[in-house]
PDB file of C-alpha atoms in Angstrom:
ATOM      1  CA  SER A   1     -11.256   4.846  -1.896  1.00  0.00           C
ATOM      2  CA  PRO A   2     -12.211   5.301  -5.539  1.00  0.00           C
ATOM      3  CA  ILE A   3      -9.572   5.998  -8.093  1.00  0.00           C
ATOM      4  CA  ILE A   4      -9.653   7.923 -11.408  1.00  0.00           C
ATOM      5  CA  TYR A   5      -8.421   6.015 -14.486  1.00  0.00           C
ATOM      6  CA  GLN A   6      -8.629   7.928 -17.783  1.00  0.00           C
ATOM      7  CA  SER A   7     -12.278   8.940 -18.184  1.00  0.00           C
ATOM      8  CA  SER A   8     -13.598   6.519 -15.567  1.00  0.00           C
ATOM      9  CA  VAL A   9     -13.775   6.176 -11.818  1.00  0.00           C
ATOM     10  CA  ILE A  10     -13.095   2.720 -10.407  1.00  0.00           C
ATOM     11  CA  VAL A  11     -14.498   1.414  -7.149  1.00  0.00           C
ATOM     12  CA  GLN A  12     -13.414  -1.741  -5.286  1.00  0.00           C
ATOM     13  CA  ALA A  13     -16.417  -2.807  -3.171  1.00  0.00           C
ATOM     14  CA  ASP A  14     -15.387  -5.712  -0.991  1.00  0.00           C
ATOM     15  CA  GLN A  15     -18.090  -6.717   1.533  1.00  0.00           C
ATOM     16  CA  SER A  16     -19.415  -9.745   3.376  1.00  0.00           C
ATOM     17  CA  ARG A  17     -21.530 -10.701   0.318  1.00  0.00           C
ATOM     18  CA  GLY A  18     -21.463  -9.836  -3.388  1.00  0.00           C
ATOM     19  CA  SER A  19     -18.000  -8.247  -3.543  1.00  0.00           C
ATOM     20  CA  PHE A  20     -17.272  -6.621  -6.886  1.00  0.00           C
ATOM     21  CA  ILE A  21     -15.064  -4.099  -8.727  1.00  0.00           C
ATOM     22  CA  ALA A  22     -16.633  -1.669 -11.188  1.00  0.00           C
ATOM     23  CA  ALA A  23     -15.914   1.294 -13.368  1.00  0.00           C
ATOM     24  CA  PHE A  24     -18.189   4.257 -14.033  1.00  0.00           C
ATOM     25  CA  GLU A  25     -18.020   6.971 -16.632  1.00  0.00           C
ATOM     26  CA  LEU A  26     -16.555  10.028 -14.953  1.00  0.00           C
ATOM     27  CA  ALA A  27     -18.759  12.620 -16.657  1.00  0.00           C
ATOM     28  CA  THR A  28     -22.146  10.791 -16.261  1.00  0.00           C
ATOM     29  CA  GLY A  29     -21.812   8.003 -13.678  1.00  0.00           C
ATOM     30  CA  ARG A  30     -22.872   5.442 -16.316  1.00  0.00           C
ATOM     31  CA  GLU A  31     -21.583   1.974 -15.458  1.00  0.00           C
ATOM     32  CA  LEU A  32     -18.946   0.853 -17.840  1.00  0.00           C
ATOM     33  CA  TRP A  33     -18.225  -2.615 -16.442  1.00  0.00           C
ATOM     34  CA  ARG A  34     -18.635  -4.626 -13.231  1.00  0.00           C
ATOM     35  CA  THR A  35     -16.707  -7.836 -12.282  1.00  0.00           C
ATOM     36  CA  SER A  36     -17.637 -10.111  -9.455  1.00  0.00           C
ATOM     37  CA  ARG A  37     -14.867 -10.691  -6.826  1.00  0.00           C
ATOM     38  CA  GLY A  38     -16.440 -14.056  -5.852  1.00  0.00           C
ATOM     39  CA  ASP A  39     -16.300 -14.906  -2.180  1.00  0.00           C
ATOM     40  CA  GLU A  40     -13.954 -12.047  -1.319  1.00  0.00           C
ATOM     41  CA  VAL A  41     -14.593 -10.865   2.252  1.00  0.00           C
ATOM     42  CA  SER A  42     -14.495  -7.162   3.447  1.00  0.00           C
ATOM     43  CA  THR A  43     -11.220  -5.438   2.637  1.00  0.00           C
ATOM     44  CA  TRP A  44     -10.033  -1.816   2.957  1.00  0.00           C
ATOM     45  CA  ALA A  45      -7.337  -1.367   0.354  1.00  0.00           C
ATOM     46  CA  THR A  46      -7.546   1.117  -2.506  1.00  0.00           C
ATOM     47  CA  PRO A  47      -6.804  -0.309  -6.001  1.00  0.00           C
ATOM     48  CA  THR A  48      -3.726   0.836  -7.909  1.00  0.00           C
ATOM     49  CA  VAL A  49      -2.941   1.058 -11.650  1.00  0.00           C
ATOM     50  CA  ILE A  50       0.426  -0.032 -12.959  1.00  0.00           C
ATOM     51  CA  THR A  51       1.612   0.426 -16.570  1.00  0.00           C
ATOM     52  CA  GLY A  52       3.799  -2.227 -18.322  1.00  0.00           C
ATOM     53  CA  ALA A  53       4.754  -3.417 -21.706  1.00  0.00           C
ATOM     54  CA  ARG A  54       1.521  -5.415 -22.009  1.00  0.00           C
ATOM     55  CA  GLY A  55      -0.720  -2.464 -21.005  1.00  0.00           C
ATOM     56  CA  ASP A  56      -2.276  -1.038 -17.930  1.00  0.00           C
ATOM     57  CA  GLU A  57      -3.165  -3.308 -14.920  1.00  0.00           C
ATOM     58  CA  LEU A  58      -5.485  -2.622 -12.045  1.00  0.00           C
ATOM     59  CA  VAL A  59      -3.915  -4.241  -8.905  1.00  0.00           C
ATOM     60  CA  THR A  60      -6.160  -5.038  -5.944  1.00  0.00           C
ATOM     61  CA  ASN A  61      -5.272  -6.291  -2.429  1.00  0.00           C
ATOM     62  CA  GLY A  62      -7.518  -8.939  -0.839  1.00  0.00           C
ATOM     63  CA  THR A  63      -7.449 -12.512   0.447  1.00  0.00           C
ATOM     64  CA  LYS A  64      -6.207 -13.081  -3.033  1.00  0.00           C
ATOM     65  CA  VAL A  65      -4.162 -10.379  -4.796  1.00  0.00           C
ATOM     66  CA  ARG A  66      -5.633  -9.834  -8.293  1.00  0.00           C
ATOM     67  CA  GLY A  67      -4.806  -7.963 -11.457  1.00  0.00           C
ATOM     68  CA  TYR A  68      -7.518  -6.717 -13.868  1.00  0.00           C
ATOM     69  CA  ASP A  69      -7.711  -4.980 -17.172  1.00  0.00           C
ATOM     70  CA  PRO A  70      -8.828  -1.437 -16.077  1.00  0.00           C
ATOM     71  CA  ALA A  71     -10.555  -0.833 -19.406  1.00  0.00           C
ATOM     72  CA  SER A  72     -12.744  -3.941 -19.357  1.00  0.00           C
ATOM     73  CA  GLY A  73     -12.601  -5.450 -15.845  1.00  0.00           C
ATOM     74  CA  ALA A  74     -11.300  -8.730 -17.239  1.00  0.00           C
ATOM     75  CA  LEU A  75      -9.290 -10.740 -14.634  1.00  0.00           C
ATOM     76  CA  LEU A  76      -5.678 -11.020 -15.762  1.00  0.00           C
ATOM     77  CA  TRP A  77      -3.876 -12.754 -12.774  1.00  0.00           C
ATOM     78  CA  THR A  78      -4.263 -13.971  -9.251  1.00  0.00           C
ATOM     79  CA  LEU A  79      -1.785 -14.461  -6.413  1.00  0.00           C
ATOM     80  CA  ALA A  80      -2.150 -16.377  -3.150  1.00  0.00           C
ATOM     81  CA  PRO A  81      -1.768 -16.875  -0.223  1.00  0.00           C
ATOM     82  CA  ASN A  82      -2.461 -13.540   1.519  1.00  0.00           C
ATOM     83  CA  SER A  83      -3.870 -12.277   4.812  1.00  0.00           C
ATOM     84  CA  GLU A  84      -7.529 -12.761   5.677  1.00  0.00           C
ATOM     85  CA  ILE A  85      -7.759  -9.037   6.246  1.00  0.00           C
ATOM     86  CA  ALA A  86      -6.192  -6.675   3.588  1.00  0.00           C
ATOM     87  CA  ILE A  87      -5.824  -3.026   4.358  1.00  0.00           C
ATOM     88  CA  GLY A  88      -2.699  -1.611   2.774  1.00  0.00           C
ATOM     89  CA  THR A  89      -2.922  -0.115  -0.679  1.00  0.00           C
ATOM     90  CA  PRO A  90      -0.554  -1.475  -3.323  1.00  0.00           C
ATOM     91  CA  VAL A  91       2.186   0.860  -4.443  1.00  0.00           C
ATOM     92  CA  VAL A  92       4.088   1.020  -7.793  1.00  0.00           C
ATOM     93  CA  HIS A  93       7.872   1.315  -8.550  1.00  0.00           C
ATOM     94  CA  ARG A  94       8.582   1.307 -12.230  1.00  0.00           C
ATOM     95  CA  ASN A  95       7.376  -2.137 -13.397  1.00  0.00           C
ATOM     96  CA  LEU A  96       6.780  -3.575  -9.943  1.00  0.00           C
ATOM     97  CA  ALA A  97       3.565  -3.538  -7.918  1.00  0.00           C
ATOM     98  CA  ILE A  98       4.287  -3.896  -4.201  1.00  0.00           C
ATOM     99  CA  ILE A  99       1.571  -5.549  -2.139  1.00  0.00           C
ATOM    100  CA  THR A 100       1.625  -6.228   1.535  1.00  0.00           C
ATOM    101  CA  ALA A 101      -0.722  -7.360   4.342  1.00  0.00           C
ATOM    102  CA  GLY A 102      -0.122  -8.209   7.954  1.00  0.00           C
ATOM    103  CA  TYR A 103      -2.918 -10.322   9.334  1.00  0.00           C
ATOM    104  CA  PRO A 104      -2.984 -14.172   9.746  1.00  0.00           C
ATOM    105  CA  PRO A 105      -2.637 -16.719   8.280  1.00  0.00           C
ATOM    106  CA  VAL A 106       0.070 -15.145   6.011  1.00  0.00           C
ATOM    107  CA  PRO A 107       1.640 -11.662   6.291  1.00  0.00           C
ATOM    108  CA  PRO A 108       3.532 -11.422   2.969  1.00  0.00           C
ATOM    109  CA  VAL A 109       5.257  -8.677   0.880  1.00  0.00           C
ATOM    110  CA  TYR A 110       5.032  -9.335  -2.858  1.00  0.00           C
ATOM    111  CA  ALA A 111       6.786  -7.536  -5.702  1.00  0.00           C
ATOM    112  CA  VAL A 112       4.777  -8.407  -8.848  1.00  0.00           C
ATOM    113  CA  ARG A 113       6.131  -7.628 -12.244  1.00  0.00           C
ATOM    114  CA  ALA A 114       3.815  -5.906 -14.641  1.00  0.00           C
ATOM    115  CA  GLY A 115       2.494  -8.182 -17.443  1.00  0.00           C
ATOM    116  CA  ALA A 116       1.724 -11.245 -15.325  1.00  0.00           C
ATOM    117  CA  ARG A 117      -1.018 -13.598 -16.406  1.00  0.00           C
ATOM    118  CA  GLY A 118      -2.887 -16.530 -14.863  1.00  0.00           C
ATOM    119  CA  ASP A 119      -2.276 -17.963 -11.409  1.00  0.00           C
ATOM    120  CA  ILE A 120       1.099 -16.561 -10.352  1.00  0.00           C
ATOM    121  CA  SER A 121       1.158 -18.109  -6.860  1.00  0.00           C
ATOM    122  CA  LEU A 122       4.617 -19.272  -5.874  1.00  0.00           C
ATOM    123  CA  PRO A 123       5.435 -22.921  -5.435  1.00  0.00           C
ATOM    124  CA  ALA A 124       6.258 -24.056  -1.922  1.00  0.00           C
ATOM    125  CA  GLY A 125       9.723 -22.992  -0.894  1.00  0.00           C
ATOM    126  CA  LYS A 126      10.123 -20.375  -3.587  1.00  0.00           C
ATOM    127  CA  SER A 127      10.320 -16.595  -3.050  1.00  0.00           C
ATOM    128  CA  ALA A 128      10.605 -15.458  -6.688  1.00  0.00           C
ATOM    129  CA  SER A 129       9.498 -16.402 -10.190  1.00  0.00           C
ATOM    130  CA  ASP A 130       9.135 -14.960 -13.687  1.00  0.00           C
ATOM    131  CA  ALA A 131       6.069 -13.039 -12.473  1.00  0.00           C
ATOM    132  CA  ILE A 132       7.320 -12.149  -8.981  1.00  0.00           C
ATOM    133  CA  ALA A 133      10.568 -10.307  -8.627  1.00  0.00           C
ATOM    134  CA  TRP A 134      10.840 -11.089  -4.892  1.00  0.00           C
ATOM    135  CA  SER A 135       8.763 -11.749  -1.820  1.00  0.00           C
ATOM    136  CA  HIS A 136       8.948 -12.194   1.906  1.00  0.00           C
ATOM    137  CA  ASP A 137       6.387 -14.487   3.570  1.00  0.00           C
ATOM    138  CA  ARG A 138       6.513 -13.071   7.099  1.00  0.00           C
ATOM    139  CA  ASP A 139       7.277  -9.347   6.820  1.00  0.00           C
ATOM    140  CA  GLY A 140       3.888  -7.905   5.850  1.00  0.00           C
ATOM    141  CA  THR A 141       2.362  -4.956   7.734  1.00  0.00           C
ATOM    142  CA  TYR A 142      -1.288  -4.599   8.916  1.00  0.00           C
ATOM    143  CA  ILE A 143      -2.888  -1.172   8.727  1.00  0.00           C
ATOM    144  CA  SER A 144      -0.617   1.411   7.061  1.00  0.00           C
ATOM    145  CA  SER A 145       0.198   1.330   3.411  1.00  0.00           C
ATOM    146  CA  PRO A 146       3.820   0.940   2.231  1.00  0.00           C
ATOM    147  CA  ILE A 147       5.685   3.768   0.440  1.00  0.00           C
ATOM    148  CA  VAL A 148       8.486   3.757  -2.182  1.00  0.00           C
ATOM    149  CA  TYR A 149      10.771   6.739  -2.021  1.00  0.00           C
ATOM    150  CA  ARG A 150      14.147   7.193  -3.712  1.00  0.00           C
ATOM    151  CA  ASP A 151      14.408   3.513  -4.781  1.00  0.00           C
ATOM    152  CA  GLN A 152      13.608   2.221  -1.271  1.00  0.00           C
ATOM    153  CA  LEU A 153      10.466   0.550   0.013  1.00  0.00           C
ATOM    154  CA  TYR A 154       9.345   1.386   3.550  1.00  0.00           C
ATOM    155  CA  THR A 155       6.733  -0.563   5.539  1.00  0.00           C
ATOM    156  CA  LEU A 156       5.384   0.495   8.916  1.00  0.00           C
ATOM    157  CA  ASN A 157       3.665  -1.954  11.338  1.00  0.00           C
ATOM    158  CA  ASN A 158       1.072  -0.813  13.811  1.00  0.00           C
ATOM    159  CA  ASN A 159       3.610  -1.319  16.664  1.00  0.00           C
ATOM    160  CA  GLY A 160       5.925   1.264  15.135  1.00  0.00           C
ATOM    161  CA  ILE A 161       8.473  -1.127  13.496  1.00  0.00           C
ATOM    162  CA  LEU A 162       9.739   0.558  10.310  1.00  0.00           C
ATOM    163  CA  THR A 163      11.489  -1.701   7.801  1.00  0.00           C
ATOM    164  CA  ALA A 164      13.406  -0.488   4.707  1.00  0.00           C
ATOM    165  CA  TYR A 165      14.117  -2.544   1.561  1.00  0.00           C
ATOM    166  CA  ASP A 166      15.999  -2.088  -1.604  1.00  0.00           C
ATOM    167  CA  VAL A 167      12.916  -2.081  -3.815  1.00  0.00           C
ATOM    168  CA  GLU A 168      14.563  -3.775  -6.851  1.00  0.00           C
ATOM    169  CA  SER A 169      16.009  -6.754  -4.942  1.00  0.00           C
ATOM    170  CA  GLY A 170      13.888  -6.910  -1.880  1.00  0.00           C
ATOM    171  CA  ALA A 171      16.942  -7.008   0.329  1.00  0.00           C
ATOM    172  CA  ARG A 172      16.281  -5.651   3.811  1.00  0.00           C
ATOM    173  CA  LEU A 173      18.324  -2.641   4.678  1.00  0.00           C
ATOM    174  CA  TYR A 174      17.236  -2.070   8.229  1.00  0.00           C
ATOM    175  CA  ARG A 175      14.495  -2.570  10.809  1.00  0.00           C
ATOM    176  CA  ALA A 176      13.915  -0.011  13.574  1.00  0.00           C
ATOM    177  CA  ARG A 177      11.275   0.992  16.068  1.00  0.00           C
ATOM    178  CA  VAL A 178      10.050   4.585  15.418  1.00  0.00           C
ATOM    179  CA  GLY A 179      10.181   6.719  18.595  1.00  0.00           C
ATOM    180  CA  GLY A 180      10.876   3.688  20.704  1.00  0.00           C
ATOM    181  CA  GLY A 181       7.456   2.162  20.051  1.00  0.00           C
ATOM    182  CA  GLY A 182       3.761   2.988  20.260  1.00  0.00           C
ATOM    183  CA  ALA A 183       0.671   2.650  18.173  1.00  0.00           C
ATOM    184  CA  PHE A 184       0.662   3.674  14.467  1.00  0.00           C
ATOM    185  CA  THR A 185      -2.300   3.684  12.128  1.00  0.00           C
ATOM    186  CA  ALA A 186      -1.425   6.486   9.638  1.00  0.00           C
ATOM    187  CA  SER A 187       0.677   5.658   6.568  1.00  0.00           C
ATOM    188  CA  PRO A 188       4.141   7.227   6.288  1.00  0.00           C
ATOM    189  CA  ILE A 189       4.676   9.919   3.675  1.00  0.00           C
ATOM    190  CA  ALA A 190       7.811  11.324   2.162  1.00  0.00           C
ATOM    191  CA  GLY A 191       9.280  14.548   0.880  1.00  0.00           C
ATOM    192  CA  ASP A 192      12.496  16.635   1.031  1.00  0.00           C
ATOM    193  CA  GLY A 193      14.539  13.454   1.711  1.00  0.00           C
ATOM    194  CA  LYS A 194      12.554  12.616   4.833  1.00  0.00           C
ATOM    195  CA  LEU A 195       9.841  10.352   6.034  1.00  0.00           C
ATOM    196  CA  PHE A 196       6.967  11.775   8.134  1.00  0.00           C
ATOM    197  CA  ILE A 197       5.391   9.213  10.399  1.00  0.00           C
ATOM    198  CA  ALA A 198       2.411  10.027  12.703  1.00  0.00           C
ATOM    199  CA  SER A 199       1.631   8.012  15.904  1.00  0.00           C
ATOM    200  CA  GLU A 200      -1.783   7.611  17.451  1.00  0.00           C
ATOM    201  CA  ASP A 201      -0.416   9.499  20.438  1.00  0.00           C
ATOM    202  CA  GLY A 202      -0.090  12.588  18.280  1.00  0.00           C
ATOM    203  CA  ASP A 203       3.677  12.620  17.663  1.00  0.00           C
ATOM    204  CA  MET A 204       4.885  13.361  14.101  1.00  0.00           C
ATOM    205  CA  PHE A 205       8.293  11.713  13.734  1.00  0.00           C
ATOM    206  CA  VAL A 206      10.717  12.873  11.111  1.00  0.00           C
ATOM    207  CA  VAL A 207      13.110  10.161   9.801  1.00  0.00           C
ATOM    208  CA  GLN A 208      15.889  10.526   7.293  1.00  0.00           C
ATOM    209  CA  ALA A 209      15.321   8.663   4.117  1.00  0.00           C
ATOM    210  CA  GLY A 210      18.278   6.335   3.283  1.00  0.00           C
ATOM    211  CA  ARG A 211      19.856   3.025   3.796  1.00  0.00           C
ATOM    212  CA  GLU A 212      20.383   3.511   7.557  1.00  0.00           C
ATOM    213  CA  TYR A 213      17.766   4.573  10.191  1.00  0.00           C
ATOM    214  CA  ALA A 214      18.213   8.118  11.543  1.00  0.00           C
ATOM    215  CA  GLU A 215      15.424   9.758  13.609  1.00  0.00           C
ATOM    216  CA  LEU A 216      15.720  13.569  13.110  1.00  0.00           C
ATOM    217  CA  GLY A 217      13.074  14.633  15.648  1.00  0.00           C
ATOM    218  CA  LYS A 218       9.378  14.923  16.197  1.00  0.00           C
ATOM    219  CA  TYR A 219       6.528  17.369  16.395  1.00  0.00           C
ATOM    220  CA  SER A 220       4.004  16.990  19.098  1.00  0.00           C
ATOM    221  CA  MET A 221       0.492  17.577  17.738  1.00  0.00           C
ATOM    222  CA  ASN A 222      -1.101  17.236  21.215  1.00  0.00           C
ATOM    223  CA  GLU A 223      -4.084  15.254  19.842  1.00  0.00           C
ATOM    224  CA  VAL A 224      -4.680  11.758  18.581  1.00  0.00           C
ATOM    225  CA  VAL A 225      -3.572  11.284  14.944  1.00  0.00           C
ATOM    226  CA  MET A 226      -5.201   8.387  12.965  1.00  0.00           C
ATOM    227  CA  ALA A 227      -5.243   9.857   9.424  1.00  0.00           C
ATOM    228  CA  SER A 228      -2.271   9.743   6.976  1.00  0.00           C
ATOM    229  CA  PRO A 229      -0.734  13.239   6.579  1.00  0.00           C
ATOM    230  CA  ALA A 230      -0.358  14.887   3.150  1.00  0.00           C
ATOM    231  CA  ILE A 231       2.129  17.266   1.508  1.00  0.00           C
ATOM    232  CA  SER A 232       1.304  20.065  -0.920  1.00  0.00           C
ATOM    233  CA  ASN A 233       3.625  22.911  -2.110  1.00  0.00           C
ATOM    234  CA  GLY A 234       5.897  22.726   0.914  1.00  0.00           C
ATOM    235  CA  VAL A 235       3.050  22.483   3.490  1.00  0.00           C
ATOM    236  CA  LEU A 236       2.646  19.425   5.669  1.00  0.00           C
ATOM    237  CA  VAL A 237      -1.100  18.836   6.326  1.00  0.00           C
ATOM    238  CA  VAL A 238      -2.022  16.840   9.477  1.00  0.00           C
ATOM    239  CA  ARG A 239      -5.506  16.016  10.570  1.00  0.00           C
ATOM    240  CA  THR A 240      -5.761  15.380  14.331  1.00  0.00           C
ATOM    241  CA  LEU A 241      -8.829  14.322  16.314  1.00  0.00           C
ATOM    242  CA  GLY A 242     -10.121  17.877  16.457  1.00  0.00           C
ATOM    243  CA  HIS A 243      -8.126  20.011  14.014  1.00  0.00           C
ATOM    244  CA  VAL A 244      -6.535  20.242  10.609  1.00  0.00           C
ATOM    245  CA  TRP A 245      -3.047  21.732  10.663  1.00  0.00           C
ATOM    246  CA  GLY A 246      -0.878  23.188   7.904  1.00  0.00           C
ATOM    247  CA  ILE A 247       2.818  23.133   8.877  1.00  0.00           C
ATOM    248  CA  GLY A 248       5.274  25.013   6.673  1.00  0.00           C
ATOM    249  CA  LYS A 249       7.453  28.091   6.327  1.00  0.00           C
TER     250      LYS A 249
END
């Protein structure tokens, strides 16, 4: 998906040939800059902007994780290895950009500090550095995007395994199987101290946010759910195969 940055719209266009990232003037559509992404294959992640002491950075997921200057498109840093297929959108917690992917050959979770420059790939056997606060080389998730809520990071795999981490240290707090298992494509969302997690079978699970797993219940939507839900002004919006639902008081 495109994102808005100041007076521009930025598009990450990863495809089988000629992958690029570009910015266009929001008011007119005039191209402001375009940067080749080399031999990057097709990816599905949305870029994310993080702000640090050295300025704003545009973080992209791909076979390499990359950081760009969102004002000029200049490449600031690269990070490898990563999955061959990148789907999850990076998320931001203070000065950390959290990136995950869950396809072979490597399914990592990286917590990159804002302000990195150059090749920040970790040496063999290392899980942290000046540029990387922490990482896990086998815990990445495939389809859904991670979420940070109340100082905890949550990742959801497509088999329903939910993992919670302390976002500052990367320490794993728990790992649990939502609803006993199933297929999950939608990304989890959070509000009111709870996580809302939709399964492809059409069950909307409600999980207590916190350091221990507690499943509070579920709504049955009675239709397939693939899209990530949304929250607005106390209303939970869910798109099923044939309907859009607004759930609230």
